[in-house]
Short mmCIF file of C-alpha atoms in Angstrom, two decimals:
data_model
loop_
_atom_site.label_atom_id
_atom_site.label_comp_id
_atom_site.label_asym_id
_atom_site.label_seq_id
_atom_site.Cartn_x
_atom_site.Cartn_y
_atom_site.Cartn_z
CA UNK A 289 -86.28 181.26 -97.76
CA UNK A 290 -86.26 183.17 -94.52
CA UNK A 291 -83.46 182.75 -92.03
CA UNK A 292 -85.53 180.67 -89.68
CA UNK A 293 -85.38 177.04 -88.50
CA UNK A 294 -88.81 176.54 -90.02
CA UNK A 295 -88.88 176.00 -93.71
CA UNK A 296 -91.82 178.24 -94.19
CA UNK A 297 -91.82 182.01 -93.78
CA UNK A 298 -92.67 182.65 -90.20
CA UNK A 299 -91.81 185.51 -87.97
CA UNK A 300 -88.59 185.00 -86.18
CA UNK A 301 -89.55 184.24 -82.58
CA UNK A 302 -87.77 184.44 -79.29
CA UNK A 303 -88.85 183.91 -75.76
CA UNK A 304 -89.02 187.52 -74.90
CA UNK A 305 -91.30 188.43 -72.12
CA UNK A 306 -90.04 191.85 -72.19
CA UNK A 307 -92.44 193.54 -70.85
CA UNK A 308 -91.28 196.46 -71.59
CA UNK A 309 -91.82 199.06 -72.83
CA UNK A 310 -89.29 201.78 -72.35
CA UNK A 311 -90.33 205.36 -72.59
CA UNK A 312 -91.54 205.04 -76.14
CA UNK A 313 -94.33 202.85 -74.89
CA UNK A 314 -95.02 204.71 -71.74
CA UNK A 315 -92.99 202.88 -69.14
CA UNK A 316 -95.23 199.85 -69.01
CA UNK A 317 -93.71 196.43 -68.69
CA UNK A 318 -95.91 194.17 -70.71
CA UNK A 319 -96.03 190.75 -69.05
CA UNK A 320 -96.46 188.58 -72.13
CA UNK A 321 -94.24 185.83 -73.33
CA UNK A 322 -93.29 185.92 -76.97
CA UNK A 323 -92.38 182.75 -78.87
CA UNK A 324 -89.20 180.82 -79.29
CA UNK A 325 -87.69 179.69 -82.59
CA UNK A 326 -87.30 176.10 -81.53
CA UNK A 327 -89.26 172.94 -82.19
CA UNK A 328 -88.21 171.67 -78.74
CA UNK A 329 -88.77 174.33 -76.12
CA UNK A 330 -86.69 173.80 -72.98
CA UNK A 331 -86.45 175.85 -69.76
CA UNK A 332 -84.18 178.89 -69.96
CA UNK A 333 -84.61 180.32 -66.46
CA UNK A 334 -82.92 179.07 -63.31
CA UNK A 335 -85.03 178.33 -60.27
CA UNK A 336 -85.14 181.19 -57.76
CA UNK A 337 -85.03 180.38 -54.08
CA UNK A 338 -87.76 181.84 -51.87
CA UNK A 339 -85.15 184.14 -50.29
CA UNK A 340 -83.96 185.40 -53.68
CA UNK A 341 -87.50 185.90 -54.97
CA UNK A 342 -88.57 187.94 -51.94
CA UNK A 343 -85.67 190.42 -51.84
CA UNK A 344 -86.88 194.00 -51.92
CA UNK A 345 -84.93 195.78 -54.67
CA UNK A 346 -86.93 199.06 -54.69
CA UNK A 347 -89.78 200.89 -53.02
CA UNK A 348 -92.08 203.42 -54.70
CA UNK A 349 -94.16 205.47 -52.39
CA UNK A 350 -93.98 202.66 -49.86
CA UNK A 351 -94.91 199.90 -52.35
CA UNK A 352 -92.23 197.19 -52.78
CA UNK A 353 -90.71 195.86 -55.92
CA UNK A 354 -89.33 192.34 -55.41
CA UNK A 355 -86.46 190.67 -57.03
CA UNK A 356 -88.76 188.11 -58.71
CA UNK A 357 -90.46 191.07 -60.47
CA UNK A 358 -87.11 192.07 -61.87
CA UNK A 359 -86.01 188.54 -62.68
CA UNK A 360 -89.27 187.97 -64.53
CA UNK A 361 -88.10 190.39 -67.27
CA UNK A 362 -84.28 190.14 -66.90
CA UNK A 363 -84.19 186.37 -67.56
CA UNK A 364 -86.15 186.83 -70.75
CA UNK A 365 -83.96 189.75 -71.82
CA UNK A 366 -80.95 187.50 -71.33
CA UNK A 367 -82.63 184.80 -73.47
CA UNK A 368 -83.15 187.37 -76.20
CA UNK A 369 -79.38 187.73 -76.42
CA UNK A 370 -78.81 183.99 -76.37
CA UNK A 371 -77.80 183.80 -72.71
CA UNK A 372 -79.13 181.91 -69.77
CA UNK A 373 -79.20 183.54 -66.37
CA UNK A 374 -76.45 181.14 -65.21
CA UNK A 375 -73.94 182.35 -67.79
CA UNK A 376 -72.88 185.63 -66.10
CA UNK A 377 -69.78 184.30 -64.30
CA UNK A 378 -68.26 183.14 -67.58
CA UNK A 379 -68.73 186.50 -69.32
CA UNK A 380 -66.01 189.06 -70.01
CA UNK A 381 -65.82 192.12 -67.75
CA UNK A 382 -67.04 194.37 -70.59
CA UNK A 383 -70.08 192.17 -71.15
CA UNK A 384 -70.80 192.10 -67.41
CA UNK A 385 -70.66 195.88 -67.45
CA UNK A 386 -73.18 196.02 -70.25
CA UNK A 387 -75.47 193.61 -68.39
CA UNK A 388 -75.19 195.70 -65.25
CA UNK A 389 -76.33 198.75 -67.28
CA UNK A 390 -79.25 196.68 -68.62
CA UNK A 391 -80.17 195.59 -65.11
CA UNK A 392 -80.29 199.17 -63.83
CA UNK A 393 -82.37 200.26 -66.78
CA UNK A 394 -84.83 197.39 -66.18
CA UNK A 395 -85.15 198.44 -62.56
CA UNK A 396 -85.86 201.99 -63.69
CA UNK A 397 -88.58 200.60 -65.96
CA UNK A 398 -90.05 198.64 -63.07
CA UNK A 399 -90.14 201.73 -60.93
CA UNK A 400 -91.83 203.69 -63.69
CA UNK A 401 -94.28 200.83 -64.17
CA UNK A 402 -95.13 200.93 -60.46
CA UNK A 403 -95.63 204.70 -60.64
CA UNK A 404 -97.88 204.39 -63.66
CA UNK A 405 -99.99 201.72 -61.90
CA UNK A 406 -100.30 203.99 -58.85
CA UNK A 407 -101.35 206.98 -60.96
CA UNK A 408 -103.83 204.82 -62.87
CA UNK A 409 -105.34 203.64 -59.59
CA UNK A 410 -105.59 207.22 -58.33
CA UNK A 411 -107.44 208.12 -61.54
CA UNK A 412 -109.98 205.36 -60.95
CA UNK A 413 -108.69 202.63 -63.21
CA UNK A 414 -109.22 199.26 -61.52
CA UNK A 415 -108.65 195.61 -62.40
CA UNK A 416 -112.13 194.15 -62.83
CA UNK A 417 -113.26 190.56 -63.30
CA UNK A 418 -113.81 191.33 -66.94
CA UNK A 419 -110.22 192.53 -67.30
CA UNK A 420 -108.94 189.43 -65.56
CA UNK A 421 -110.95 187.25 -67.94
CA UNK A 422 -109.63 189.26 -70.87
CA UNK A 423 -106.06 188.83 -69.57
CA UNK A 424 -106.52 185.13 -69.08
CA UNK A 425 -107.79 184.74 -72.69
CA UNK A 426 -104.78 186.79 -73.95
CA UNK A 427 -102.43 184.39 -72.25
CA UNK A 428 -104.26 181.38 -73.67
CA UNK A 429 -104.03 182.90 -77.12
CA UNK A 430 -100.32 183.46 -76.63
CA UNK A 431 -99.87 179.81 -75.67
CA UNK A 432 -101.86 178.70 -78.72
CA UNK A 433 -99.68 180.87 -80.98
CA UNK A 434 -96.53 179.42 -79.44
CA UNK A 435 -97.79 175.91 -80.04
CA UNK A 436 -98.61 176.73 -83.66
CA UNK A 437 -95.08 178.11 -84.22
CA UNK A 438 -93.64 174.91 -82.72
CA UNK A 439 -95.79 172.86 -85.02
CA UNK A 440 -94.61 174.93 -88.05
CA UNK A 441 -91.00 174.30 -86.96
CA UNK A 442 -91.50 170.52 -86.88
CA UNK A 443 -94.29 169.68 -89.34
CA UNK A 444 -93.23 166.02 -89.55
CA UNK A 445 -93.91 165.57 -85.83
CA UNK A 446 -97.36 167.11 -85.89
CA UNK A 447 -99.08 163.78 -85.29
CA UNK A 448 -96.77 162.52 -82.58
CA UNK A 449 -96.39 165.59 -80.34
CA UNK A 450 -98.85 167.57 -78.31
CA UNK A 451 -97.49 171.01 -79.10
CA UNK A 452 -100.19 172.80 -77.04
CA UNK A 453 -99.24 170.85 -73.93
CA UNK A 454 -95.54 171.52 -74.55
CA UNK A 455 -96.15 175.24 -74.88
CA UNK A 456 -98.31 175.34 -71.73
CA UNK A 457 -95.75 173.26 -69.78
CA UNK A 458 -92.97 175.63 -70.94
CA UNK A 459 -94.83 178.72 -69.72
CA UNK A 460 -95.71 177.07 -66.43
CA UNK A 461 -92.12 175.91 -65.83
CA UNK A 462 -90.77 179.45 -66.49
CA UNK A 463 -93.28 181.03 -64.13
CA UNK A 464 -92.48 178.39 -61.52
CA UNK A 465 -88.74 179.10 -61.83
CA UNK A 466 -89.47 182.78 -61.18
CA UNK A 467 -91.81 181.90 -58.27
CA UNK A 468 -94.70 183.62 -60.05
CA UNK A 469 -98.13 181.95 -59.99
CA UNK A 470 -100.42 181.89 -62.95
CA UNK A 471 -102.88 184.05 -61.05
CA UNK A 472 -100.17 186.62 -60.49
CA UNK A 473 -99.25 186.50 -64.17
CA UNK A 474 -102.88 187.04 -65.15
CA UNK A 475 -103.23 189.98 -62.79
CA UNK A 476 -99.98 191.51 -64.13
CA UNK A 477 -101.36 191.22 -67.62
CA UNK A 478 -104.66 192.83 -66.55
CA UNK A 479 -102.81 195.62 -64.85
CA UNK A 480 -100.82 196.22 -68.02
CA UNK A 481 -104.10 196.51 -69.92
CA UNK A 482 -105.62 199.12 -67.56
CA UNK A 483 -102.41 201.14 -67.42
CA UNK A 484 -102.34 201.11 -71.22
CA UNK A 485 -105.90 202.53 -71.15
CA UNK A 486 -104.85 205.13 -68.64
CA UNK A 487 -101.92 206.26 -70.79
CA UNK A 488 -104.03 206.32 -73.95
CA UNK A 489 -106.53 208.53 -72.18
CA UNK A 490 -103.82 210.92 -71.00
CA UNK A 491 -102.56 211.31 -74.56
CA UNK A 492 -105.79 211.05 -76.50
CA UNK A 493 -105.86 214.79 -77.48
CA UNK A 494 -102.41 214.71 -79.08
CA UNK A 495 -102.68 215.39 -82.82
CA UNK A 496 -100.40 215.58 -85.87
CA UNK A 497 -100.96 218.28 -88.46
CA UNK A 498 -100.83 217.91 -92.24
CA UNK A 499 -97.93 220.37 -92.26
CA UNK A 500 -95.91 218.13 -89.90
CA UNK A 501 -96.62 215.09 -92.09
CA UNK A 502 -95.49 216.93 -95.22
CA UNK A 503 -92.32 218.18 -93.53
CA UNK A 504 -91.43 214.68 -92.35
CA UNK A 505 -92.17 213.19 -95.82
CA UNK A 506 -90.04 215.80 -97.70
CA UNK A 507 -87.08 215.57 -95.37
CA UNK A 508 -87.04 211.82 -94.98
CA UNK A 509 -87.60 211.15 -98.72
CA UNK A 510 -84.55 213.19 -99.52
CA UNK A 511 -82.49 211.32 -96.91
CA UNK A 512 -83.62 207.92 -98.19
CA UNK A 513 -83.01 208.83 -101.83
CA UNK A 514 -79.47 209.86 -100.92
CA UNK A 515 -78.90 206.70 -98.83
CA UNK A 516 -80.81 203.89 -100.63
CA UNK A 517 -78.99 201.12 -98.73
CA UNK A 518 -80.36 202.45 -95.44
CA UNK A 519 -83.90 203.17 -96.71
CA UNK A 520 -85.10 199.67 -95.84
CA UNK A 521 -84.35 200.32 -92.19
CA UNK A 522 -86.12 203.65 -91.92
CA UNK A 523 -88.94 204.05 -89.40
CA UNK A 524 -91.24 204.77 -92.31
CA UNK A 525 -89.97 203.33 -95.57
CA UNK A 526 -90.64 206.00 -98.28
CA UNK A 527 -89.04 204.18 -101.18
CA UNK A 528 -90.60 200.98 -102.39
CA UNK A 529 -87.67 198.64 -103.05
CA UNK A 530 -87.21 196.64 -106.22
CA UNK A 531 -88.87 193.31 -105.69
CA UNK A 532 -89.52 189.86 -107.23
CA UNK A 533 -92.57 187.76 -106.53
CA UNK A 534 -91.42 184.16 -106.72
CA UNK A 535 -92.42 180.63 -106.10
CA UNK A 536 -90.02 177.82 -105.60
CA UNK A 537 -89.63 174.07 -105.42
CA UNK A 538 -87.67 173.03 -102.33
CA UNK A 539 -85.93 169.69 -102.47
CA UNK A 540 -85.29 169.50 -98.77
CA UNK A 541 -82.62 167.98 -96.64
CA UNK A 542 -83.97 165.77 -93.82
CA UNK A 543 -84.86 167.85 -90.80
CA UNK A 544 -82.19 166.24 -88.66
CA UNK A 545 -79.56 167.23 -91.18
CA UNK A 546 -80.89 170.80 -91.26
CA UNK A 547 -80.72 170.85 -87.51
CA UNK A 548 -77.16 169.46 -87.33
CA UNK A 549 -76.03 172.18 -89.74
CA UNK A 550 -77.63 174.85 -87.51
CA UNK A 551 -76.06 173.26 -84.41
CA UNK A 552 -72.59 173.43 -85.98
CA UNK A 553 -73.09 177.09 -86.99
CA UNK A 554 -74.33 178.04 -83.49
CA UNK A 555 -71.19 176.42 -82.02
CA UNK A 556 -69.03 178.64 -84.22
CA UNK A 557 -67.84 175.69 -86.37
CA UNK A 558 -68.54 177.46 -89.69
CA UNK A 559 -66.07 175.54 -91.86
CA UNK A 560 -67.28 172.15 -90.49
CA UNK A 561 -70.86 173.26 -90.99
CA UNK A 562 -70.33 174.27 -94.61
CA UNK A 563 -68.46 170.99 -95.34
CA UNK A 564 -71.30 169.04 -93.73
CA UNK A 565 -73.89 170.94 -95.77
CA UNK A 566 -72.07 170.39 -99.01
CA UNK A 567 -71.84 166.64 -98.35
CA UNK A 568 -75.55 166.38 -97.54
CA UNK A 569 -76.61 168.48 -100.50
CA UNK A 570 -74.61 166.21 -102.79
CA UNK A 571 -76.76 163.27 -101.64
CA UNK A 572 -80.02 164.87 -102.75
CA UNK A 573 -78.65 166.51 -105.89
CA UNK A 574 -79.76 163.79 -108.36
CA UNK A 575 -83.35 164.28 -107.32
CA UNK A 576 -83.03 168.06 -107.46
CA UNK A 577 -81.50 167.87 -110.97
CA UNK A 578 -84.30 165.63 -112.14
CA UNK A 579 -86.95 168.15 -110.99
CA UNK A 580 -84.91 171.06 -112.43
CA UNK A 581 -84.78 169.40 -115.84
CA UNK A 582 -88.56 169.00 -115.83
CA UNK A 583 -89.02 172.68 -114.96
CA UNK A 584 -86.54 173.86 -117.59
CA UNK A 585 -88.23 171.64 -120.20
CA UNK A 586 -91.55 173.44 -119.72
CA UNK A 587 -93.45 171.24 -117.38
CA UNK A 588 -96.09 173.08 -115.35
CA UNK A 589 -94.26 174.75 -112.50
CA UNK A 590 -97.30 174.82 -110.22
CA UNK A 591 -97.77 171.10 -110.68
CA UNK A 592 -94.13 170.48 -109.95
CA UNK A 593 -94.42 172.46 -106.71
CA UNK A 594 -97.34 170.23 -105.66
CA UNK A 595 -95.57 167.02 -106.64
CA UNK A 596 -92.04 167.70 -105.37
CA UNK A 597 -92.02 170.85 -103.24
CA UNK A 598 -91.28 170.40 -99.56
CA UNK A 599 -91.89 173.98 -98.34
CA UNK A 600 -95.25 174.09 -96.51
CA UNK A 601 -95.32 177.81 -97.10
CA UNK A 602 -96.04 177.17 -100.82
CA UNK A 603 -99.30 175.47 -99.70
CA UNK A 604 -100.39 178.18 -97.24
CA UNK A 605 -103.12 180.68 -97.98
CA UNK A 606 -100.81 183.52 -96.87
CA UNK A 607 -98.29 182.74 -99.58
CA UNK A 608 -100.53 181.29 -102.32
CA UNK A 609 -99.21 183.99 -104.71
CA UNK A 610 -95.61 183.41 -103.76
CA UNK A 611 -92.98 185.20 -101.68
CA UNK A 612 -92.19 188.89 -102.28
CA UNK A 613 -88.37 189.17 -102.17
CA UNK A 614 -86.55 192.48 -101.73
CA UNK A 615 -82.93 193.22 -100.81
CA UNK A 616 -82.26 192.61 -97.15
CA UNK A 617 -85.71 191.28 -96.57
CA UNK A 618 -84.68 188.44 -94.35
CA UNK A 619 -84.43 185.61 -96.88
CA UNK A 620 -81.26 183.50 -97.03
CA UNK A 621 -78.76 185.25 -99.25
CA UNK A 622 -78.57 182.66 -102.04
CA UNK A 623 -82.39 182.63 -102.32
CA UNK A 624 -82.55 186.44 -102.30
CA UNK A 625 -79.78 186.92 -104.81
CA UNK A 626 -81.26 184.40 -107.29
CA UNK A 627 -84.80 185.79 -106.94
CA UNK A 628 -83.68 189.37 -107.67
CA UNK A 629 -81.35 188.42 -110.56
CA UNK A 630 -83.88 186.46 -112.60
CA UNK A 631 -86.35 188.05 -115.07
CA UNK A 632 -90.05 187.47 -115.19
CA UNK A 633 -90.77 183.88 -116.25
CA UNK A 634 -87.24 182.73 -115.75
CA UNK A 635 -86.35 179.68 -113.73
CA UNK A 636 -83.13 179.43 -111.75
CA UNK A 637 -80.58 176.76 -111.74
CA UNK A 638 -80.21 174.82 -108.44
CA UNK A 639 -79.85 177.26 -105.61
CA UNK A 640 -78.08 175.84 -102.57
CA UNK A 641 -79.22 176.70 -99.05
CA UNK A 642 -79.31 175.30 -95.51
CA UNK A 643 -82.70 173.72 -96.14
CA UNK A 644 -81.78 172.00 -99.40
CA UNK A 645 -81.96 172.96 -103.09
CA UNK A 646 -84.34 175.66 -104.36
CA UNK A 647 -85.65 175.91 -107.92
CA UNK A 648 -87.04 179.39 -108.22
CA UNK A 649 -89.43 180.94 -110.78
CA UNK A 650 -90.10 184.69 -110.96
CA UNK A 651 -93.70 185.62 -111.51
CA UNK A 652 -93.57 189.40 -111.24
CA UNK A 653 -90.97 192.17 -110.78
CA UNK A 654 -91.27 195.77 -109.68
CA UNK A 655 -88.72 198.52 -109.85
CA UNK A 656 -87.76 200.76 -106.96
CA UNK A 657 -89.83 203.94 -106.72
CA UNK A 658 -90.93 206.50 -104.07
CA UNK A 659 -94.22 206.05 -102.29
CA UNK A 660 -96.46 209.07 -102.49
CA UNK A 661 -97.11 211.13 -99.36
CA UNK A 662 -100.73 210.02 -99.42
CA UNK A 663 -99.68 206.38 -99.47
CA UNK A 664 -97.57 206.85 -96.39
CA UNK A 665 -99.69 209.44 -94.60
CA UNK A 666 -101.10 207.03 -92.10
CA UNK A 667 -97.74 205.56 -91.14
CA UNK A 668 -96.13 208.96 -90.82
CA UNK A 669 -98.99 210.24 -88.70
CA UNK A 670 -98.79 207.19 -86.45
CA UNK A 671 -95.04 207.61 -86.01
CA UNK A 672 -95.19 211.32 -85.25
CA UNK A 673 -98.08 210.83 -82.83
CA UNK A 674 -96.13 208.13 -81.07
CA UNK A 675 -93.13 210.45 -80.76
CA UNK A 676 -95.31 213.22 -79.34
CA UNK A 677 -96.92 210.83 -76.88
CA UNK A 678 -93.43 209.66 -75.81
CA UNK A 679 -92.28 213.21 -75.21
CA UNK A 680 -95.44 214.00 -73.31
CA UNK A 681 -95.07 210.92 -71.13
CA UNK A 682 -91.36 211.59 -70.52
CA UNK A 683 -92.36 214.90 -69.01
CA UNK A 684 -95.26 213.39 -67.08
CA UNK A 685 -92.99 210.66 -65.67
CA UNK A 686 -90.46 213.30 -64.50
CA UNK A 687 -93.32 215.06 -62.70
CA UNK A 688 -94.42 211.82 -61.01
CA UNK A 689 -90.88 210.85 -60.03
CA UNK A 690 -90.07 214.25 -58.50
CA UNK A 691 -93.22 214.07 -56.41
CA UNK A 692 -92.57 210.48 -55.24
CA UNK A 693 -90.43 208.75 -52.65
CA UNK A 694 -88.28 206.23 -54.46
CA UNK A 695 -85.71 203.93 -52.97
CA UNK A 696 -83.71 201.61 -55.17
CA UNK A 697 -81.08 198.90 -54.33
CA UNK A 698 -79.06 198.40 -57.48
CA UNK A 699 -76.50 196.35 -55.49
CA UNK A 700 -79.06 193.58 -55.06
CA UNK A 701 -79.66 193.03 -58.80
#
């Protein structure tokens, strides 16, 4: 089971508008909301006053950058770290210093974004009606995806809640708080698209040679073989980790009990949370033991999943063959440990977790082994090309900045 509020394996989602793309993505601040790992999405951004929103915090060749442009990304960056924008006064001096550094970096990115837009316009890249329509549809798709993730987080409420409306209301409330209209948001998204096209055209002739790919593969494979614990976090993973393909029967705690456990953990009440979980697991243990006995006595595991399992992921097309579990792959530790310890065909005892009890069966196992260079050629080429593009754009941005008139007001952030 993944470490997610949702029972099924979904991507961990946060409301991260971060537009941004640092140098590695060519200084463009991408104005798209991400998704939030909550079944009840609530506002995270304080309402800006008109005066706050219209403060000029920088000028690039005479074009203004307003505080609301900065706040648009800063509030979402704060949310990524679990803060609201009203928390700053209660933070330690060290944390405030870190946030000040982040603020200055975000302003730098906004300045670079403005420069990139100016250069794209000079090169003839314009926002057309077609681009605006494309941007509008991209935002609609993002809202639909957010609604779907909310639905996955609260499957029992699928009939009683209008998740699409909730997602749309959330986006609108966040934009309103930042004094950004939907039309402005659509235009920002369209501008991101054309600047992306501009940057891609600037770097389209950059290539990676076979010799560079081989050099990277040989050097990185040696490093990953010498440091297997870190191999899973490499930019290109060259060692296929040992894995188990498993299916499981989840005897689930009620959703409100799962949520209460998570609430206690988020409040730092770990001991109280574990005691609460133990008590609630005890209440469903008789049912879990009954199902476990059936599985151990040879009853059809697939049929038991259908009859007793409460993980919607086991019914999804994506995971019809089960979950592939590797070390440090994001599953809860008890689930991961049991999955990797079992042999093919073996069934676990009851495995405790924050969602309930798991009864796990291993269907297939693979041992750790290196990927061949050919298997990873495309990934390596993509990484090296991205690095070359980044270096190219770093130099290009330095040229643009040195030839521009830039005024910034960090004290207003």
